[in-house]
Coordinates of C-alpha atoms and ligand atoms in Angstrom, one line a residue:
X300 CA -0.8 0.3 -22.5
X301 CA -4.2 1.6 -21.5
X302 CA -3.8 5.4 -21.1
X303 CA -6.0 5.3 -17.9
X304 CA -3.3 3.1 -16.2
X305 CA -1.1 5.3 -14.0
X306 CA 1.0 2.6 -12.3
X307 CA 1.8 -0.8 -13.7
X308 CA 4.1 -3.4 -12.2
X309 CA 5.0 -6.1 -14.8
X310 CA 6.6 -9.4 -13.7
X311 CA 8.6 -7.7 -10.9
X312 CA 11.2 -10.0 -9.2
X313 CA 13.2 -8.6 -6.3
X314 CA 16.1 -10.5 -4.7
X315 CA 18.1 -10.2 -1.4
X316 CA 21.7 -11.2 -1.5
X317 CA 22.5 -13.1 1.8
X318 CA 25.1 -15.5 3.1
X319 CA 22.6 -18.2 2.3
X320 CA 22.5 -17.1 -1.4
X321 CA 19.9 -15.1 -3.3
X322 CA 16.5 -15.1 -1.6
X323 CA 13.4 -13.9 -3.5
X324 CA 10.9 -11.8 -1.3
X325 CA 9.0 -10.6 -4.4
X326 CA 8.3 -12.9 -7.3
X327 CA 6.5 -12.2 -10.6
X328 CA 4.5 -9.3 -9.2
X329 CA 2.1 -7.8 -11.7
X330 CA -0.8 -5.4 -11.2
X331 CA -2.2 -2.1 -12.6
X332 CA -3.6 0.9 -10.9
X333 CA -5.9 3.1 -12.9
X334 CA -5.9 6.9 -12.5
X335 CA -8.1 8.0 -9.6
X336 CA -8.3 4.4 -8.3
X337 CA -7.8 3.4 -4.7
X338 CA -6.1 0.0 -4.5
X339 CA -5.5 -1.9 -1.2
X340 CA -2.6 -4.3 -1.0
X341 CA -3.4 -6.8 1.8
X342 CA -1.6 -9.5 3.6
X343 CA 0.0 -10.6 6.9
X344 CA 3.3 -9.1 8.0
X345 CA 6.2 -10.6 6.0
X346 CA 4.2 -11.0 2.8
X347 CA 6.2 -8.3 0.9
X348 CA 3.8 -5.4 1.0
X349 CA 6.3 -2.8 2.2
X350 CA 9.0 -4.1 -0.1
X351 CA 6.6 -3.5 -3.0
X352 CA 5.9 0.0 -1.9
X353 CA 9.6 0.9 -1.4
X354 CA 10.6 -0.6 -4.7
X355 CA 8.1 1.7 -6.5
X356 CA 9.9 4.7 -4.9
X357 CA 13.4 3.2 -5.5
X358 CA 14.0 3.3 -1.8
X359 CA 15.1 -0.3 -1.3
X360 CA 18.7 -0.4 0.0
X361 CA 21.0 -1.8 -2.7
X362 CA 22.8 -4.0 -1.6
X363 CA 21.3 -6.2 -0.3
X364 CA 18.1 -5.7 -2.4
X365 CA 18.2 -5.9 -6.1
X366 CA 15.6 -5.8 -8.8
X367 CA 16.2 -9.0 -10.8
X368 CA 13.6 -8.5 -13.5
X369 CA 10.3 -6.8 -14.5
X370 CA 9.1 -3.3 -14.9
X371 CA 7.7 -0.6 -12.7
X372 CA 5.9 1.8 -15.1
X373 CA 4.7 5.1 -13.8
X374 CA 2.8 7.3 -16.2
X375 CA 4.4 5.4 -19.2
X376 CA 8.0 5.7 -17.8
X377 CA 9.9 2.7 -16.4
X378 CA 11.3 3.7 -13.0
X379 CA 13.7 0.7 -12.9
X380 CA 17.2 1.8 -14.0
X381 CA 16.3 5.5 -13.6
X382 CA 19.2 7.5 -12.1
X383 CA 19.0 9.0 -8.5
X384 CA 18.5 12.5 -9.8
X385 CA 15.6 11.5 -12.1
X386 CA 14.0 9.5 -9.3
X387 CA 14.3 12.4 -6.9
X388 CA 12.4 14.6 -9.3
X389 CA 9.5 12.1 -9.2
X390 CA 9.7 11.1 -5.5
X391 CA 7.8 13.6 -3.4
X392 CA 6.7 15.6 -6.4
X393 CA 4.7 13.1 -8.4
X394 CA 4.6 10.2 -6.0
X395 CA 4.0 10.9 -2.3
X396 CA 4.4 8.4 0.6
X397 CA 2.8 8.2 4.0
X398 CA 4.7 5.9 6.4
X399 CA 3.3 3.7 9.1
X400 CA 4.8 5.3 12.2
X401 CA 5.1 9.1 11.9
X402 CA 7.2 9.3 15.1
X403 CA 10.0 7.5 13.4
X404 CA 9.4 8.9 9.9
X405 CA 9.4 12.5 11.1
X406 CA 12.7 14.2 12.1
X407 CA 12.5 15.0 15.8
X408 CA 14.8 18.0 15.6
X409 CA 12.8 20.0 13.0
X410 CA 9.3 21.5 13.4
X411 CA 6.6 20.0 11.3
X412 CA 6.3 23.3 9.4
X413 CA 10.0 23.1 8.4
X414 CA 9.7 19.5 7.3
X415 CA 6.7 20.1 5.1
X416 CA 8.4 23.3 3.7
X417 CA 11.5 21.2 2.8
X418 CA 9.5 19.1 0.3
X419 CA 8.0 22.3 -1.2
X420 CA 11.3 24.1 -1.6
X421 CA 13.0 21.0 -3.1
X422 CA 10.5 20.7 -5.9
X423 CA 8.8 24.1 -6.4
X424 CA 10.2 27.6 -6.9
X425 CA 8.3 29.7 -4.4
X426 CA 9.2 32.7 -2.2
X427 CA 9.5 32.2 1.6
X428 CA 6.2 33.8 2.2
X429 CA 4.5 31.6 -0.4
X430 CA 6.0 28.5 1.1
X431 CA 4.7 29.5 4.6
X432 CA 1.2 30.1 3.1
X433 CA 1.3 26.8 1.4
X434 CA 2.4 25.0 4.6
X435 CA -0.5 26.6 6.5
X436 CA -3.0 25.7 3.7
X437 CA -1.8 22.1 3.7
X438 CA -2.1 21.8 7.5
X439 CA -5.6 23.3 7.2
X440 CA -6.5 20.7 4.5
X441 CA -5.5 17.8 6.7
X442 CA -7.6 19.5 9.5
X443 CA -4.8 20.3 11.8
X444 CA -6.2 22.5 14.6
X445 CA -4.7 26.1 14.7
X446 CA -2.3 25.4 11.8
X447 CA -0.4 28.8 12.1
X448 CA 0.7 27.8 15.6
X449 CA 1.0 24.1 15.1
X450 CA 3.5 24.5 12.2
X451 CA 6.1 25.5 14.8
X452 CA 5.5 22.3 16.9
X453 CA 8.0 19.5 17.0
X454 CA 6.8 15.9 16.4
X455 CA 7.0 14.9 20.1
X456 CA 4.6 17.8 21.0
X457 CA 1.8 16.3 18.8
X458 CA -0.5 13.3 19.4
X459 CA -0.2 10.2 17.1
X460 CA -3.2 11.4 15.1
X461 CA -1.8 14.9 14.6
X462 CA 1.6 13.5 13.7
X463 CA -0.1 11.4 11.0
X464 CA -1.9 14.4 9.7
X465 CA 1.4 16.2 9.5
X466 CA 2.8 13.2 7.5
X467 CA -0.1 13.4 5.1
X468 CA 0.4 17.1 4.6
X469 CA 4.1 16.4 3.8
X470 CA 3.1 13.7 1.3
X471 CA 0.7 16.0 -0.4
X472 CA 2.9 19.1 -0.3
X473 CA 3.7 19.1 -4.1
X474 CA 0.3 17.8 -5.3
X475 CA 1.4 14.3 -6.3
X476 CA -0.6 12.2 -8.7
X477 CA 0.0 9.0 -6.8
X478 CA 0.1 8.4 -3.1
X479 CA 1.4 5.3 -1.3
X480 CA 0.2 4.9 2.2
X481 CA 2.0 2.1 4.1
X482 CA -0.2 1.0 7.0
X483 CA -0.8 4.7 7.9
X484 CA -3.4 3.9 10.6
X485 CA -1.8 0.8 12.3
X486 CA -0.3 2.8 15.2
X487 CA -3.5 4.8 15.8
X488 CA -6.5 4.1 18.1
X489 CA -9.7 3.1 16.4
X490 CA -11.4 6.6 16.6
X491 CA -8.3 8.4 15.2
X492 CA -8.0 5.6 12.5
X493 CA -11.5 6.3 11.4
X494 CA -10.8 10.1 11.2
X495 CA -7.6 9.5 9.1
X496 CA -9.4 7.1 6.7
X497 CA -12.2 9.7 6.3
X498 CA -9.6 12.4 5.6
X499 CA -7.7 10.3 3.1
X500 CA -10.9 9.4 1.2
X501 CA -11.9 13.1 1.1
X502 CA -8.5 14.3 -0.1
X503 CA -8.4 11.5 -2.7
X504 CA -11.7 12.6 -4.1
X505 CA -10.9 16.4 -4.0
X506 CA -7.5 16.0 -5.5
X507 CA -8.3 13.0 -7.8
X508 CA -5.4 11.1 -6.3
X509 CA -4.5 7.6 -7.2
X510 CA -3.9 5.6 -4.0
X511 CA -2.0 2.5 -3.1
X512 CA -3.0 1.7 0.5
X513 CA -1.1 -1.1 2.3
X514 CA -2.7 -2.8 5.2
X515 CA -3.2 -6.1 7.0
X516 CA -6.6 -4.9 8.2
X517 CA -9.6 -6.0 6.1
X518 CA -11.9 -3.6 8.1
X519 CA -9.8 -0.7 6.7
X520 CA -10.0 -2.2 3.2
X521 CA -13.8 -2.0 3.2
X522 CA -13.7 1.7 3.9
X523 CA -11.1 2.9 1.4
X524 CA -10.6 0.5 -1.5
X525 CA -12.0 0.2 -5.0
X526 CA -9.9 -2.8 -5.8
X527 CA -8.1 -5.3 -3.5
X528 CA -4.9 -7.2 -4.1
X529 CA -4.3 -10.1 -1.7
X530 CA -0.6 -10.8 -1.3
X531 CA 1.0 -13.9 0.1
X532 CA 4.7 -14.8 0.3
X533 CA 5.7 -12.2 -2.2
X534 CA 3.0 -12.8 -4.9
X535 CA -0.5 -11.6 -5.5
X536 CA -2.9 -14.6 -5.0
X537 CA -6.2 -12.9 -5.6
X538 CA -7.4 -9.6 -7.2
X539 CA -10.9 -8.4 -7.0
X540 CA -13.2 -5.3 -6.8
X541 CA -13.8 -4.7 -3.1
X542 CA -17.5 -5.6 -3.1
X543 CA -16.9 -8.8 -5.0
X544 CA -14.1 -9.8 -2.6
X545 CA -16.2 -9.3 0.5
X546 CA -19.2 -11.0 -1.1
X547 CA -17.3 -14.1 -2.4
X548 CA -13.6 -14.4 -1.4
X549 CA -12.2 -17.2 -3.6
X550 CA -8.6 -18.0 -2.5
X551 CA -8.4 -20.1 0.7
X552 CA -5.9 -17.5 2.1
X553 CA -8.4 -14.6 1.5
X554 CA -11.1 -16.7 3.1
X555 CA -8.8 -17.3 6.1
X556 CA -8.2 -13.6 6.5
X557 CA -12.0 -12.9 6.3
X558 CA -12.8 -15.5 8.9
X559 CA -10.4 -14.0 11.3
X560 CA -12.0 -10.5 11.2
X561 CA -14.8 -9.5 13.6
X562 CA -17.4 -7.4 11.8
X563 CA -18.7 -5.8 15.0
X564 CA -22.3 -6.4 14.1
X565 CA -24.9 -7.8 16.6
X566 CA -26.0 -10.4 14.0
X567 CA -22.5 -11.6 13.5
X568 CA -22.3 -14.7 15.6
X569 CA -19.5 -16.4 13.8
X570 CA -16.7 -18.0 15.7
X571 CA -13.5 -16.3 14.7
X572 CA -10.9 -18.6 13.2
X573 CA -7.1 -18.1 12.9
X574 CA -5.0 -19.3 9.9
X575 CA -2.8 -22.0 11.3
X576 CA 1.0 -21.5 11.1
X577 CA 2.7 -18.4 9.7
X578 CA 4.1 -16.9 6.5
X579 CA 7.1 -19.1 5.5
X580 CA 10.6 -17.6 5.9
X581 CA 12.2 -16.5 2.6
X582 CA 14.6 -19.5 2.6
X583 CA 11.8 -22.1 3.2
X584 CA 9.0 -21.1 0.7
X585 CA 7.8 -24.5 -0.5
X586 CA 7.8 -25.3 -4.3
X587 CA 4.3 -25.5 -5.7
X588 CA 1.8 -23.3 -3.9
X589 CA 3.4 -21.2 -1.2
X590 CA 0.2 -21.4 1.0
X591 CA 0.1 -25.3 0.9
X592 CA 1.2 -25.9 4.5
X593 CA -1.6 -23.7 5.8
X594 CA -4.3 -24.4 3.4
X595 CA -7.3 -26.5 4.5
X596 CA -8.0 -27.5 0.9
X597 CA -4.5 -28.5 -0.2
X598 CA -4.3 -31.2 -2.9
X599 CA -1.4 -33.2 -4.3
X600 CA -0.9 -30.9 -7.3
X601 CA -0.5 -27.9 -4.9
X602 CA 2.8 -29.5 -3.6
X603 CA 4.2 -29.8 -7.1
X604 CA 3.0 -27.0 -9.4
X605 CA 2.8 -23.3 -8.6
X606 CA -0.8 -22.2 -9.4
X607 CA -1.2 -19.7 -12.3
X608 CA -3.7 -16.9 -12.5
X609 CA -7.2 -17.9 -13.4
X610 CA -9.3 -15.1 -14.8
X611 CA -12.8 -15.1 -13.1
X612 CA -14.2 -11.9 -14.4
X613 CA -13.1 -8.7 -16.1
X614 CA -11.1 -7.3 -13.1
X615 CA -11.0 -10.4 -11.0
X616 CA -8.5 -13.3 -10.9
X617 CA -7.2 -15.9 -8.5
X618 CA -4.1 -18.1 -8.4
X619 CA -5.2 -21.4 -6.9
X620 CA -5.5 -24.9 -8.3
X621 CA -9.1 -25.1 -7.1
X622 CA -10.0 -22.9 -10.1
X623 CA -7.5 -24.3 -12.6
X624 CA -10.1 -26.2 -14.7
X625 CA -12.6 -23.5 -15.2
Ligands
LIG765 FE1 -4.7 -24.3 -1.3 FE2 -3.9 -25.6 -3.4 FE3 -5.2 -23.4 -3.7 FE4 -2.7 -23.3 -2.7 S1 -3.3 -24.0 -4.8 S2 -4.4 -22.2 -2.0 S3 -2.7 -25.2 -1.5 S4 -6.0 -25.3 -2.8

């Protein structure tokens, strides 16, 4: 494996045991994230983005979830099958996570300072004074105003933007190599969202972090990604460097997502379009291409055979029959 690859998912299949039998929310998922790279995982709600993130951290509840096959390689080590103690030593220390809604992710009965300190004391041997210094320094790095006073605040005493800054400080507490951000700006207003994206970009550059950023918002992707993975019904349907994707989206699903986003520019006079229908339920994913019932370019073959990846360029591929004969 290329030594510059920090995270590699290889043929990951995840199942959920239900009364209807085994359902497959994630199927044959494969992608690599290079050290220092910022990768966006994009798709509508219900595509499997958060399940992917939680599976990397070993946080999927088992049962009902189970990993049926594949590998999750982090820094040359397969995380699947690792014991809880080993996983705990990686989680928080080498892999950090920022959750979507800090009000539910933060514990309401502890101050944010105590919650950040917990992560530090779990993984690092530092004195009480050193932990306090580190908490203040982390809050300063995420640009929390008056960090010495704010560290005693409880989550409900902070605005949504400040709570998200506290979550970022917690995720960075032990200097992880890899940060997973699961829709970290979705619950924020547009101005605060821009501030948090700017902060994440700055921290990523300063700390040479590798980032997996999960979002359904292509406007956010343009601001933070090097590489984009478009996910639909539990599989990646297109991978591309961010500029290439915006210049020439290939998969009809990617095109549908692009056509539904306002660019906010005066010269943009497009009529916004929606993608008809919705992501299929897990028990009714059609055989063949999962996007067939919503695709404006569907062909007979799409209803019979699942499209395979077609390599378009070095770091670019698409899974769609429109490109199968290239
Ligand atoms: Fe549309 Fe067929 Fe491509 Fe699926 S494989 S996205 S149905 S053209």
